[in-house]
Short mmCIF file of N, CA and C in Angstrom, two decimals:
data_model
loop_
_atom_site.label_atom_id
_atom_site.label_comp_id
_atom_site.label_asym_id
_atom_site.label_seq_id
_atom_site.Cartn_x
_atom_site.Cartn_y
_atom_site.Cartn_z
N MET A 1 -31.15 91.98 -288.83
CA MET A 1 -30.34 92.43 -287.71
C MET A 1 -29.85 91.21 -286.92
N ARG A 2 -28.57 91.18 -286.64
CA ARG A 2 -27.96 90.05 -285.94
C ARG A 2 -28.20 90.17 -284.44
N LYS A 3 -28.54 89.04 -283.82
CA LYS A 3 -28.77 89.02 -282.37
C LYS A 3 -27.44 89.11 -281.64
N LEU A 4 -27.47 89.85 -280.54
CA LEU A 4 -26.31 89.96 -279.66
C LEU A 4 -26.10 88.60 -278.99
N PRO A 5 -24.86 88.08 -278.96
CA PRO A 5 -24.63 86.80 -278.27
C PRO A 5 -25.06 86.92 -276.80
N LEU A 6 -25.64 85.88 -276.25
CA LEU A 6 -26.16 85.91 -274.89
C LEU A 6 -25.11 86.32 -273.87
N GLU A 7 -23.88 85.84 -274.04
CA GLU A 7 -22.85 86.16 -273.05
C GLU A 7 -22.48 87.64 -273.07
N ASP A 8 -22.78 88.34 -274.17
CA ASP A 8 -22.48 89.77 -274.26
C ASP A 8 -23.68 90.65 -273.89
N ALA A 9 -24.84 90.04 -273.76
CA ALA A 9 -26.07 90.80 -273.48
C ALA A 9 -26.16 91.15 -272.00
N ASP A 10 -26.66 92.36 -271.70
CA ASP A 10 -26.90 92.70 -270.30
C ASP A 10 -28.24 92.11 -269.87
N GLU A 11 -28.54 92.22 -268.59
CA GLU A 11 -29.75 91.60 -268.04
C GLU A 11 -31.02 92.18 -268.67
N GLU A 12 -31.03 93.49 -268.94
CA GLU A 12 -32.22 94.09 -269.55
C GLU A 12 -32.47 93.49 -270.93
N HIS A 13 -31.41 93.32 -271.70
CA HIS A 13 -31.53 92.71 -273.02
C HIS A 13 -32.05 91.27 -272.90
N LEU A 14 -31.57 90.55 -271.90
CA LEU A 14 -32.03 89.17 -271.69
C LEU A 14 -33.51 89.14 -271.35
N VAL A 15 -33.98 90.09 -270.53
CA VAL A 15 -35.41 90.14 -270.20
C VAL A 15 -36.22 90.43 -271.46
N ARG A 16 -35.74 91.35 -272.28
CA ARG A 16 -36.45 91.71 -273.52
C ARG A 16 -36.54 90.49 -274.46
N ARG A 17 -35.45 89.73 -274.54
CA ARG A 17 -35.47 88.53 -275.38
C ARG A 17 -36.36 87.46 -274.76
N THR A 18 -36.38 87.38 -273.44
CA THR A 18 -37.27 86.43 -272.76
C THR A 18 -38.73 86.77 -273.08
N ALA A 19 -39.04 88.07 -273.13
CA ALA A 19 -40.41 88.50 -273.44
C ALA A 19 -40.85 88.01 -274.82
N LYS A 20 -39.88 87.80 -275.70
CA LYS A 20 -40.19 87.30 -277.05
C LYS A 20 -40.19 85.77 -277.11
N GLY A 21 -40.05 85.14 -275.93
CA GLY A 21 -40.09 83.68 -275.88
C GLY A 21 -38.75 83.00 -276.06
N ASP A 22 -37.67 83.74 -275.95
CA ASP A 22 -36.32 83.18 -276.13
C ASP A 22 -35.91 82.42 -274.87
N ARG A 23 -36.03 81.13 -274.94
CA ARG A 23 -35.73 80.28 -273.78
C ARG A 23 -34.25 80.35 -273.39
N ALA A 24 -33.37 80.44 -274.37
CA ALA A 24 -31.94 80.50 -274.08
C ALA A 24 -31.61 81.79 -273.32
N ALA A 25 -32.27 82.89 -273.67
CA ALA A 25 -32.06 84.16 -272.96
C ALA A 25 -32.56 84.04 -271.53
N PHE A 26 -33.70 83.38 -271.35
CA PHE A 26 -34.24 83.16 -270.00
C PHE A 26 -33.27 82.32 -269.17
N GLU A 27 -32.74 81.27 -269.77
CA GLU A 27 -31.79 80.41 -269.06
C GLU A 27 -30.53 81.17 -268.68
N GLU A 28 -30.06 82.04 -269.56
CA GLU A 28 -28.87 82.85 -269.26
C GLU A 28 -29.19 83.84 -268.14
N LEU A 29 -30.37 84.45 -268.17
CA LEU A 29 -30.79 85.36 -267.10
C LEU A 29 -30.83 84.61 -265.77
N TYR A 30 -31.38 83.42 -265.78
CA TYR A 30 -31.43 82.59 -264.57
C TYR A 30 -30.02 82.25 -264.08
N ARG A 31 -29.16 81.85 -265.01
CA ARG A 31 -27.78 81.48 -264.64
C ARG A 31 -27.05 82.65 -263.98
N ARG A 32 -27.26 83.83 -264.49
CA ARG A 32 -26.58 85.01 -263.95
C ARG A 32 -27.17 85.50 -262.63
N THR A 33 -28.47 85.45 -262.51
CA THR A 33 -29.11 86.11 -261.36
C THR A 33 -29.53 85.18 -260.23
N SER A 34 -29.72 83.92 -260.49
CA SER A 34 -30.24 83.04 -259.44
C SER A 34 -29.31 82.88 -258.24
N PRO A 35 -27.98 82.80 -258.40
CA PRO A 35 -27.14 82.70 -257.19
C PRO A 35 -27.26 83.94 -256.30
N TRP A 36 -27.23 85.10 -256.92
CA TRP A 36 -27.37 86.36 -256.18
C TRP A 36 -28.73 86.45 -255.50
N LEU A 37 -29.77 86.08 -256.24
CA LEU A 37 -31.12 86.16 -255.70
C LEU A 37 -31.30 85.19 -254.53
N ALA A 38 -30.77 84.00 -254.64
CA ALA A 38 -30.88 83.02 -253.56
C ALA A 38 -30.19 83.53 -252.29
N VAL A 39 -29.03 84.14 -252.43
CA VAL A 39 -28.32 84.69 -251.27
C VAL A 39 -29.17 85.79 -250.63
N ARG A 40 -29.73 86.68 -251.45
CA ARG A 40 -30.55 87.78 -250.94
C ARG A 40 -31.77 87.24 -250.18
N LEU A 41 -32.39 86.21 -250.73
CA LEU A 41 -33.58 85.64 -250.08
C LEU A 41 -33.20 84.92 -248.79
N ARG A 42 -32.07 84.22 -248.79
CA ARG A 42 -31.64 83.51 -247.58
C ARG A 42 -31.31 84.47 -246.44
N ARG A 43 -30.91 85.68 -246.77
CA ARG A 43 -30.66 86.68 -245.72
C ARG A 43 -31.95 87.10 -245.03
N ARG A 44 -33.06 86.89 -245.70
CA ARG A 44 -34.35 87.29 -245.15
C ARG A 44 -35.18 86.11 -244.67
N CYS A 45 -34.77 84.90 -245.06
CA CYS A 45 -35.53 83.71 -244.69
C CYS A 45 -34.59 82.51 -244.57
N ALA A 46 -34.59 81.88 -243.41
CA ALA A 46 -33.70 80.74 -243.17
C ALA A 46 -34.29 79.42 -243.67
N ASP A 47 -35.56 79.41 -244.02
CA ASP A 47 -36.23 78.18 -244.46
C ASP A 47 -35.94 77.94 -245.94
N GLU A 48 -35.11 76.93 -246.22
CA GLU A 48 -34.70 76.63 -247.59
C GLU A 48 -35.89 76.28 -248.49
N GLN A 49 -36.90 75.65 -247.92
CA GLN A 49 -38.08 75.30 -248.71
C GLN A 49 -38.79 76.56 -249.19
N VAL A 50 -38.93 77.54 -248.31
CA VAL A 50 -39.56 78.81 -248.69
C VAL A 50 -38.71 79.51 -249.75
N VAL A 51 -37.39 79.53 -249.56
CA VAL A 51 -36.51 80.17 -250.53
C VAL A 51 -36.65 79.49 -251.90
N ALA A 52 -36.69 78.16 -251.92
CA ALA A 52 -36.84 77.43 -253.18
C ALA A 52 -38.17 77.75 -253.85
N GLU A 53 -39.24 77.80 -253.05
CA GLU A 53 -40.57 78.14 -253.60
C GLU A 53 -40.57 79.55 -254.18
N VAL A 54 -39.99 80.48 -253.45
CA VAL A 54 -39.95 81.87 -253.91
C VAL A 54 -39.13 81.99 -255.18
N MET A 55 -38.00 81.29 -255.24
CA MET A 55 -37.18 81.31 -256.45
C MET A 55 -37.99 80.80 -257.65
N GLN A 56 -38.68 79.69 -257.46
CA GLN A 56 -39.47 79.11 -258.55
C GLN A 56 -40.58 80.07 -258.98
N GLU A 57 -41.29 80.62 -258.01
CA GLU A 57 -42.38 81.55 -258.32
C GLU A 57 -41.85 82.81 -259.01
N THR A 58 -40.69 83.28 -258.58
CA THR A 58 -40.10 84.48 -259.16
C THR A 58 -39.76 84.27 -260.63
N TYR A 59 -39.06 83.20 -260.93
CA TYR A 59 -38.66 82.98 -262.32
C TYR A 59 -39.83 82.60 -263.20
N LEU A 60 -40.84 81.97 -262.65
CA LEU A 60 -42.07 81.71 -263.40
C LEU A 60 -42.74 83.04 -263.75
N ALA A 61 -42.78 83.95 -262.78
CA ALA A 61 -43.35 85.28 -263.02
C ALA A 61 -42.54 86.04 -264.06
N VAL A 62 -41.21 85.92 -264.00
CA VAL A 62 -40.35 86.59 -264.99
C VAL A 62 -40.66 86.05 -266.38
N TRP A 63 -40.75 84.74 -266.51
CA TRP A 63 -41.04 84.14 -267.81
C TRP A 63 -42.38 84.63 -268.35
N ARG A 64 -43.37 84.66 -267.47
CA ARG A 64 -44.73 85.05 -267.89
C ARG A 64 -44.87 86.55 -268.14
N ALA A 65 -44.17 87.36 -267.36
CA ALA A 65 -44.41 88.81 -267.40
C ALA A 65 -43.23 89.62 -267.94
N ALA A 66 -42.30 88.99 -268.60
CA ALA A 66 -41.13 89.71 -269.10
C ALA A 66 -41.53 90.88 -270.00
N GLY A 67 -42.63 90.74 -270.70
CA GLY A 67 -43.10 91.80 -271.58
C GLY A 67 -43.53 93.05 -270.84
N SER A 68 -43.82 92.94 -269.56
CA SER A 68 -44.27 94.10 -268.78
C SER A 68 -43.11 94.89 -268.19
N PHE A 69 -41.89 94.41 -268.37
CA PHE A 69 -40.73 95.10 -267.83
C PHE A 69 -40.52 96.40 -268.60
N ALA A 70 -40.58 97.53 -267.87
CA ALA A 70 -40.45 98.84 -268.51
C ALA A 70 -39.00 99.24 -268.71
N GLY A 71 -38.12 98.77 -267.84
CA GLY A 71 -36.69 99.00 -268.00
C GLY A 71 -36.24 100.42 -267.79
N ALA A 72 -35.21 100.77 -268.52
CA ALA A 72 -34.57 102.08 -268.36
C ALA A 72 -35.52 103.22 -268.66
N ALA A 73 -36.59 102.97 -269.41
CA ALA A 73 -37.55 104.02 -269.73
C ALA A 73 -38.17 104.62 -268.47
N THR A 74 -38.26 103.82 -267.41
CA THR A 74 -38.81 104.32 -266.15
C THR A 74 -37.75 104.40 -265.06
N GLY A 75 -36.50 104.30 -265.44
CA GLY A 75 -35.41 104.40 -264.48
C GLY A 75 -35.14 103.11 -263.74
N GLY A 76 -35.72 102.01 -264.19
CA GLY A 76 -35.52 100.74 -263.51
C GLY A 76 -34.44 99.90 -264.16
N THR A 77 -34.06 98.86 -263.46
CA THR A 77 -33.09 97.91 -264.00
C THR A 77 -33.72 96.53 -263.97
N ALA A 78 -33.19 95.64 -264.79
CA ALA A 78 -33.70 94.28 -264.83
C ALA A 78 -33.49 93.58 -263.49
N VAL A 79 -32.34 93.80 -262.88
CA VAL A 79 -32.05 93.17 -261.59
C VAL A 79 -32.98 93.74 -260.51
N GLY A 80 -33.22 95.03 -260.55
CA GLY A 80 -34.15 95.64 -259.60
C GLY A 80 -35.56 95.11 -259.77
N TRP A 81 -35.97 94.95 -261.01
CA TRP A 81 -37.30 94.40 -261.31
C TRP A 81 -37.41 92.97 -260.78
N LEU A 82 -36.37 92.19 -261.02
CA LEU A 82 -36.33 90.81 -260.54
C LEU A 82 -36.41 90.77 -259.01
N TRP A 83 -35.66 91.65 -258.34
CA TRP A 83 -35.68 91.67 -256.88
C TRP A 83 -37.06 92.09 -256.36
N THR A 84 -37.71 93.03 -257.03
CA THR A 84 -39.05 93.45 -256.62
C THR A 84 -40.02 92.28 -256.68
N ILE A 85 -39.95 91.51 -257.75
CA ILE A 85 -40.81 90.33 -257.87
C ILE A 85 -40.51 89.35 -256.74
N ALA A 86 -39.23 89.07 -256.51
CA ALA A 86 -38.84 88.10 -255.47
C ALA A 86 -39.26 88.57 -254.09
N ALA A 87 -39.04 89.84 -253.79
CA ALA A 87 -39.41 90.37 -252.47
C ALA A 87 -40.90 90.25 -252.23
N ARG A 88 -41.68 90.54 -253.24
CA ARG A 88 -43.15 90.41 -253.11
C ARG A 88 -43.56 88.96 -252.93
N ARG A 89 -42.90 88.07 -253.66
CA ARG A 89 -43.21 86.63 -253.51
C ARG A 89 -42.82 86.14 -252.11
N LEU A 90 -41.74 86.66 -251.57
CA LEU A 90 -41.32 86.27 -250.22
C LEU A 90 -42.34 86.75 -249.19
N VAL A 91 -42.79 87.97 -249.32
CA VAL A 91 -43.82 88.48 -248.40
C VAL A 91 -45.08 87.63 -248.52
N ASP A 92 -45.47 87.28 -249.76
CA ASP A 92 -46.63 86.41 -249.96
C ASP A 92 -46.44 85.06 -249.28
N ALA A 93 -45.23 84.51 -249.39
CA ALA A 93 -44.94 83.21 -248.76
C ALA A 93 -45.04 83.31 -247.25
N PHE A 94 -44.51 84.40 -246.68
CA PHE A 94 -44.64 84.60 -245.23
C PHE A 94 -46.10 84.71 -244.82
N ARG A 95 -46.88 85.41 -245.59
CA ARG A 95 -48.31 85.55 -245.28
C ARG A 95 -49.03 84.22 -245.37
N ARG A 96 -48.70 83.43 -246.40
CA ARG A 96 -49.33 82.10 -246.53
C ARG A 96 -48.97 81.23 -245.34
N ARG A 97 -47.70 81.24 -244.96
CA ARG A 97 -47.25 80.45 -243.81
C ARG A 97 -47.96 80.90 -242.54
N ALA A 98 -48.05 82.19 -242.34
CA ALA A 98 -48.70 82.72 -241.14
C ALA A 98 -50.18 82.37 -241.13
N HIS A 99 -50.79 82.39 -242.28
CA HIS A 99 -52.23 82.08 -242.38
C HIS A 99 -52.50 80.62 -242.06
N HIS A 100 -51.58 79.75 -242.48
CA HIS A 100 -51.78 78.32 -242.29
C HIS A 100 -51.21 77.79 -240.97
N ALA A 101 -50.44 78.60 -240.30
CA ALA A 101 -49.84 78.15 -239.04
C ALA A 101 -50.91 78.06 -237.96
N GLU A 102 -50.81 77.02 -237.18
CA GLU A 102 -51.73 76.86 -236.06
C GLU A 102 -51.09 77.46 -234.81
N VAL A 103 -51.83 78.31 -234.16
CA VAL A 103 -51.35 78.94 -232.94
C VAL A 103 -51.99 78.20 -231.76
N PRO A 104 -51.18 77.72 -230.82
CA PRO A 104 -51.77 77.06 -229.65
C PRO A 104 -52.76 78.00 -228.95
N ALA A 105 -53.84 77.43 -228.43
CA ALA A 105 -54.91 78.22 -227.84
C ALA A 105 -54.42 79.13 -226.73
N GLU A 106 -53.50 78.64 -225.87
CA GLU A 106 -53.03 79.47 -224.75
C GLU A 106 -52.20 80.65 -225.24
N VAL A 107 -51.48 80.49 -226.37
CA VAL A 107 -50.72 81.60 -226.93
C VAL A 107 -51.66 82.58 -227.62
N ALA A 108 -52.65 82.05 -228.32
CA ALA A 108 -53.58 82.90 -229.05
C ALA A 108 -54.34 83.84 -228.13
N LEU A 109 -54.64 83.39 -226.93
CA LEU A 109 -55.39 84.23 -226.00
C LEU A 109 -54.54 85.34 -225.40
N ASP A 110 -53.25 85.05 -225.18
CA ASP A 110 -52.38 86.01 -224.50
C ASP A 110 -51.69 86.99 -225.44
N ALA A 111 -51.46 86.59 -226.67
CA ALA A 111 -50.64 87.40 -227.57
C ALA A 111 -51.49 88.33 -228.43
N ALA A 112 -51.09 89.56 -228.47
CA ALA A 112 -51.74 90.53 -229.36
C ALA A 112 -51.05 90.43 -230.72
N PRO A 113 -51.79 90.58 -231.81
CA PRO A 113 -51.16 90.49 -233.13
C PRO A 113 -50.16 91.62 -233.33
N VAL A 114 -49.02 91.27 -233.92
CA VAL A 114 -47.97 92.24 -234.18
C VAL A 114 -47.82 92.36 -235.70
N PRO A 115 -47.92 93.57 -236.25
CA PRO A 115 -47.78 93.71 -237.70
C PRO A 115 -46.35 93.43 -238.15
N ALA A 116 -46.22 92.96 -239.37
CA ALA A 116 -44.90 92.70 -239.95
C ALA A 116 -44.14 94.00 -240.11
N ALA A 117 -42.83 93.92 -240.04
CA ALA A 117 -41.99 95.12 -240.18
C ALA A 117 -42.24 95.82 -241.51
N GLU A 118 -42.41 95.02 -242.59
CA GLU A 118 -42.68 95.62 -243.90
C GLU A 118 -43.98 96.41 -243.87
N ASP A 119 -45.00 95.87 -243.19
CA ASP A 119 -46.28 96.56 -243.12
C ASP A 119 -46.17 97.86 -242.35
N VAL A 120 -45.39 97.85 -241.27
CA VAL A 120 -45.19 99.06 -240.47
C VAL A 120 -44.46 100.11 -241.30
N ALA A 121 -43.40 99.70 -242.00
CA ALA A 121 -42.63 100.64 -242.81
C ALA A 121 -43.46 101.21 -243.94
N LEU A 122 -44.23 100.35 -244.61
CA LEU A 122 -45.06 100.84 -245.70
C LEU A 122 -46.18 101.73 -245.20
N ALA A 123 -46.76 101.39 -244.06
CA ALA A 123 -47.81 102.24 -243.50
C ALA A 123 -47.26 103.61 -243.15
N ALA A 124 -46.07 103.64 -242.58
CA ALA A 124 -45.43 104.91 -242.25
C ALA A 124 -45.11 105.69 -243.52
N ALA A 125 -44.65 104.97 -244.52
CA ALA A 125 -44.30 105.64 -245.78
C ALA A 125 -45.52 106.21 -246.47
N MET A 126 -46.65 105.61 -246.25
CA MET A 126 -47.86 106.07 -246.90
C MET A 126 -48.64 107.08 -246.05
N GLY A 127 -48.10 107.42 -244.88
CA GLY A 127 -48.72 108.44 -244.06
C GLY A 127 -48.73 109.76 -244.81
N ASP A 128 -49.55 110.70 -244.40
CA ASP A 128 -49.73 111.94 -245.14
C ASP A 128 -48.42 112.67 -245.40
N GLU A 129 -47.77 113.14 -244.36
CA GLU A 129 -46.57 113.96 -244.55
C GLU A 129 -45.41 113.17 -245.14
N VAL A 130 -45.17 111.99 -244.59
CA VAL A 130 -44.04 111.18 -245.07
C VAL A 130 -44.31 110.70 -246.50
N GLY A 131 -45.52 110.27 -246.75
CA GLY A 131 -45.87 109.83 -248.11
C GLY A 131 -45.71 110.94 -249.12
N ASP A 132 -46.16 112.15 -248.77
CA ASP A 132 -45.99 113.30 -249.66
C ASP A 132 -44.51 113.58 -249.90
N ALA A 133 -43.72 113.54 -248.83
CA ALA A 133 -42.28 113.81 -248.96
C ALA A 133 -41.62 112.77 -249.85
N LEU A 134 -41.99 111.50 -249.70
CA LEU A 134 -41.44 110.44 -250.54
C LEU A 134 -41.82 110.64 -252.00
N ARG A 135 -43.08 110.97 -252.23
CA ARG A 135 -43.54 111.17 -253.61
C ARG A 135 -42.87 112.38 -254.26
N ASP A 136 -42.49 113.36 -253.46
CA ASP A 136 -41.84 114.56 -254.00
C ASP A 136 -40.36 114.37 -254.29
N LEU A 137 -39.77 113.30 -253.78
CA LEU A 137 -38.35 113.04 -254.04
C LEU A 137 -38.13 112.75 -255.52
N ALA A 138 -36.96 113.11 -256.01
CA ALA A 138 -36.58 112.74 -257.38
C ALA A 138 -36.56 111.21 -257.45
N PRO A 139 -36.96 110.62 -258.58
CA PRO A 139 -37.03 109.16 -258.69
C PRO A 139 -35.73 108.45 -258.32
N GLU A 140 -34.58 109.03 -258.71
CA GLU A 140 -33.31 108.35 -258.41
C GLU A 140 -33.02 108.36 -256.92
N LEU A 141 -33.47 109.40 -256.20
CA LEU A 141 -33.28 109.45 -254.74
C LEU A 141 -34.26 108.49 -254.06
N ARG A 142 -35.48 108.45 -254.56
CA ARG A 142 -36.51 107.57 -253.99
C ARG A 142 -36.10 106.11 -254.13
N GLN A 143 -35.49 105.74 -255.29
CA GLN A 143 -35.05 104.36 -255.50
C GLN A 143 -34.02 103.94 -254.46
N VAL A 144 -33.05 104.81 -254.22
CA VAL A 144 -32.00 104.50 -253.26
C VAL A 144 -32.58 104.40 -251.86
N LEU A 145 -33.43 105.34 -251.49
CA LEU A 145 -34.05 105.33 -250.16
C LEU A 145 -34.90 104.09 -249.98
N GLN A 146 -35.65 103.74 -250.99
CA GLN A 146 -36.50 102.55 -250.91
C GLN A 146 -35.66 101.29 -250.74
N ALA A 147 -34.60 101.18 -251.52
CA ALA A 147 -33.75 99.98 -251.43
C ALA A 147 -33.08 99.87 -250.07
N MET A 148 -32.57 101.00 -249.55
CA MET A 148 -31.81 100.94 -248.31
C MET A 148 -32.70 100.91 -247.07
N VAL A 149 -33.81 101.64 -247.09
CA VAL A 149 -34.66 101.72 -245.90
C VAL A 149 -35.74 100.65 -245.91
N LEU A 150 -36.54 100.60 -246.97
CA LEU A 150 -37.65 99.64 -246.99
C LEU A 150 -37.19 98.21 -247.24
N ASP A 151 -36.21 98.05 -248.14
CA ASP A 151 -35.72 96.70 -248.43
C ASP A 151 -34.57 96.28 -247.53
N GLY A 152 -33.99 97.24 -246.79
CA GLY A 152 -32.92 96.92 -245.86
C GLY A 152 -31.62 96.52 -246.51
N LEU A 153 -31.34 97.02 -247.71
CA LEU A 153 -30.13 96.66 -248.41
C LEU A 153 -28.96 97.52 -247.94
N THR A 154 -27.77 96.97 -248.06
CA THR A 154 -26.56 97.73 -247.75
C THR A 154 -26.25 98.64 -248.93
N VAL A 155 -25.26 99.51 -248.76
CA VAL A 155 -24.83 100.39 -249.85
C VAL A 155 -24.37 99.54 -251.04
N ARG A 156 -23.55 98.54 -250.76
CA ARG A 156 -23.03 97.68 -251.83
C ARG A 156 -24.17 96.95 -252.55
N GLU A 157 -25.12 96.39 -251.80
CA GLU A 157 -26.25 95.68 -252.40
C GLU A 157 -27.11 96.64 -253.23
N THR A 158 -27.32 97.83 -252.72
CA THR A 158 -28.10 98.83 -253.45
C THR A 158 -27.38 99.20 -254.74
N ALA A 159 -26.07 99.35 -254.68
CA ALA A 159 -25.29 99.67 -255.87
C ALA A 159 -25.44 98.59 -256.94
N VAL A 160 -25.37 97.33 -256.52
CA VAL A 160 -25.52 96.21 -257.45
C VAL A 160 -26.94 96.20 -258.01
N LEU A 161 -27.92 96.35 -257.13
CA LEU A 161 -29.31 96.31 -257.52
C LEU A 161 -29.64 97.39 -258.55
N LEU A 162 -29.16 98.60 -258.32
CA LEU A 162 -29.48 99.73 -259.20
C LEU A 162 -28.46 99.96 -260.31
N GLY A 163 -27.36 99.20 -260.28
CA GLY A 163 -26.34 99.35 -261.31
C GLY A 163 -25.60 100.68 -261.22
N LEU A 164 -25.32 101.10 -259.99
CA LEU A 164 -24.65 102.37 -259.74
C LEU A 164 -23.36 102.15 -258.96
N PRO A 165 -22.42 103.10 -259.06
CA PRO A 165 -21.23 103.02 -258.19
C PRO A 165 -21.65 103.25 -256.73
N GLU A 166 -20.91 102.65 -255.80
CA GLU A 166 -21.24 102.80 -254.38
C GLU A 166 -21.22 104.25 -253.94
N GLY A 167 -20.28 105.04 -254.45
CA GLY A 167 -20.22 106.45 -254.09
C GLY A 167 -21.47 107.20 -254.50
N THR A 168 -22.03 106.86 -255.65
CA THR A 168 -23.27 107.48 -256.12
C THR A 168 -24.42 107.12 -255.19
N VAL A 169 -24.46 105.86 -254.76
CA VAL A 169 -25.51 105.42 -253.84
C VAL A 169 -25.41 106.21 -252.53
N LYS A 170 -24.20 106.35 -252.00
CA LYS A 170 -24.02 107.09 -250.76
C LYS A 170 -24.45 108.54 -250.91
N THR A 171 -24.08 109.15 -252.01
CA THR A 171 -24.45 110.55 -252.26
C THR A 171 -25.96 110.69 -252.38
N ARG A 172 -26.59 109.81 -253.12
CA ARG A 172 -28.04 109.88 -253.28
C ARG A 172 -28.77 109.60 -251.97
N ALA A 173 -28.23 108.69 -251.17
CA ALA A 173 -28.85 108.40 -249.87
C ALA A 173 -28.78 109.64 -248.98
N ARG A 174 -27.63 110.30 -248.99
CA ARG A 174 -27.47 111.51 -248.18
C ARG A 174 -28.41 112.61 -248.67
N ARG A 175 -28.49 112.79 -249.99
CA ARG A 175 -29.39 113.81 -250.55
C ARG A 175 -30.84 113.48 -250.25
N ALA A 176 -31.21 112.20 -250.29
CA ALA A 176 -32.59 111.79 -250.00
C ALA A 176 -32.94 112.06 -248.55
N ARG A 177 -32.02 111.73 -247.64
CA ARG A 177 -32.27 111.98 -246.21
C ARG A 177 -32.41 113.48 -245.96
N PHE A 178 -31.55 114.28 -246.58
CA PHE A 178 -31.62 115.73 -246.41
C PHE A 178 -32.94 116.26 -246.94
N ALA A 179 -33.34 115.81 -248.12
CA ALA A 179 -34.61 116.26 -248.72
C ALA A 179 -35.80 115.85 -247.86
N MET A 180 -35.75 114.66 -247.30
CA MET A 180 -36.85 114.19 -246.43
C MET A 180 -36.90 115.03 -245.15
N ARG A 181 -35.72 115.32 -244.58
CA ARG A 181 -35.68 116.15 -243.37
C ARG A 181 -36.27 117.52 -243.65
N GLU A 182 -35.88 118.11 -244.77
CA GLU A 182 -36.38 119.43 -245.14
C GLU A 182 -37.90 119.41 -245.32
N ALA A 183 -38.38 118.38 -246.01
CA ALA A 183 -39.82 118.28 -246.29
C ALA A 183 -40.63 118.07 -245.02
N LEU A 184 -40.05 117.38 -244.05
CA LEU A 184 -40.79 117.05 -242.84
C LEU A 184 -40.60 118.06 -241.71
N SER A 185 -39.73 119.06 -241.89
CA SER A 185 -39.52 120.01 -240.81
C SER A 185 -40.42 121.23 -240.95
#
């Protein structure tokens, strides 16, 4: 069987070839996705050093774990999988920075700890009623809601991430909000 030329392969195919140790496929995946990923990370973090570290950790994880990518079989996309890895690495980097940061004694005494926005959103999502409502959503609606609400993506970014037309994202977002309202009322 003849291999598909790299320039004709989609991202999922590149991840599958990377899982088999194909360095050229990995390099093509990096070439295609790294500019987009860097922009997405910079929107969430202004520290270029952190962004560079997260990029490196993300692609190292992709190289090592490409075989674990489930792909379309679970309704996921290669770009979505890549973003999930990067987002988790960014949260880890923020936690490492916070853990190693020294807080002046006068600030430490006066300031009460404030949970991260991601932690608040995830805690709310995992609450009894809301968590049940989220779990009951159709997977395609849950993906859109997760990308737009928990990840804070725009309609256009969600469309790119999930490989859907913007109109489909808007429709699914509306259906997800309606389903959540119904479940919680």
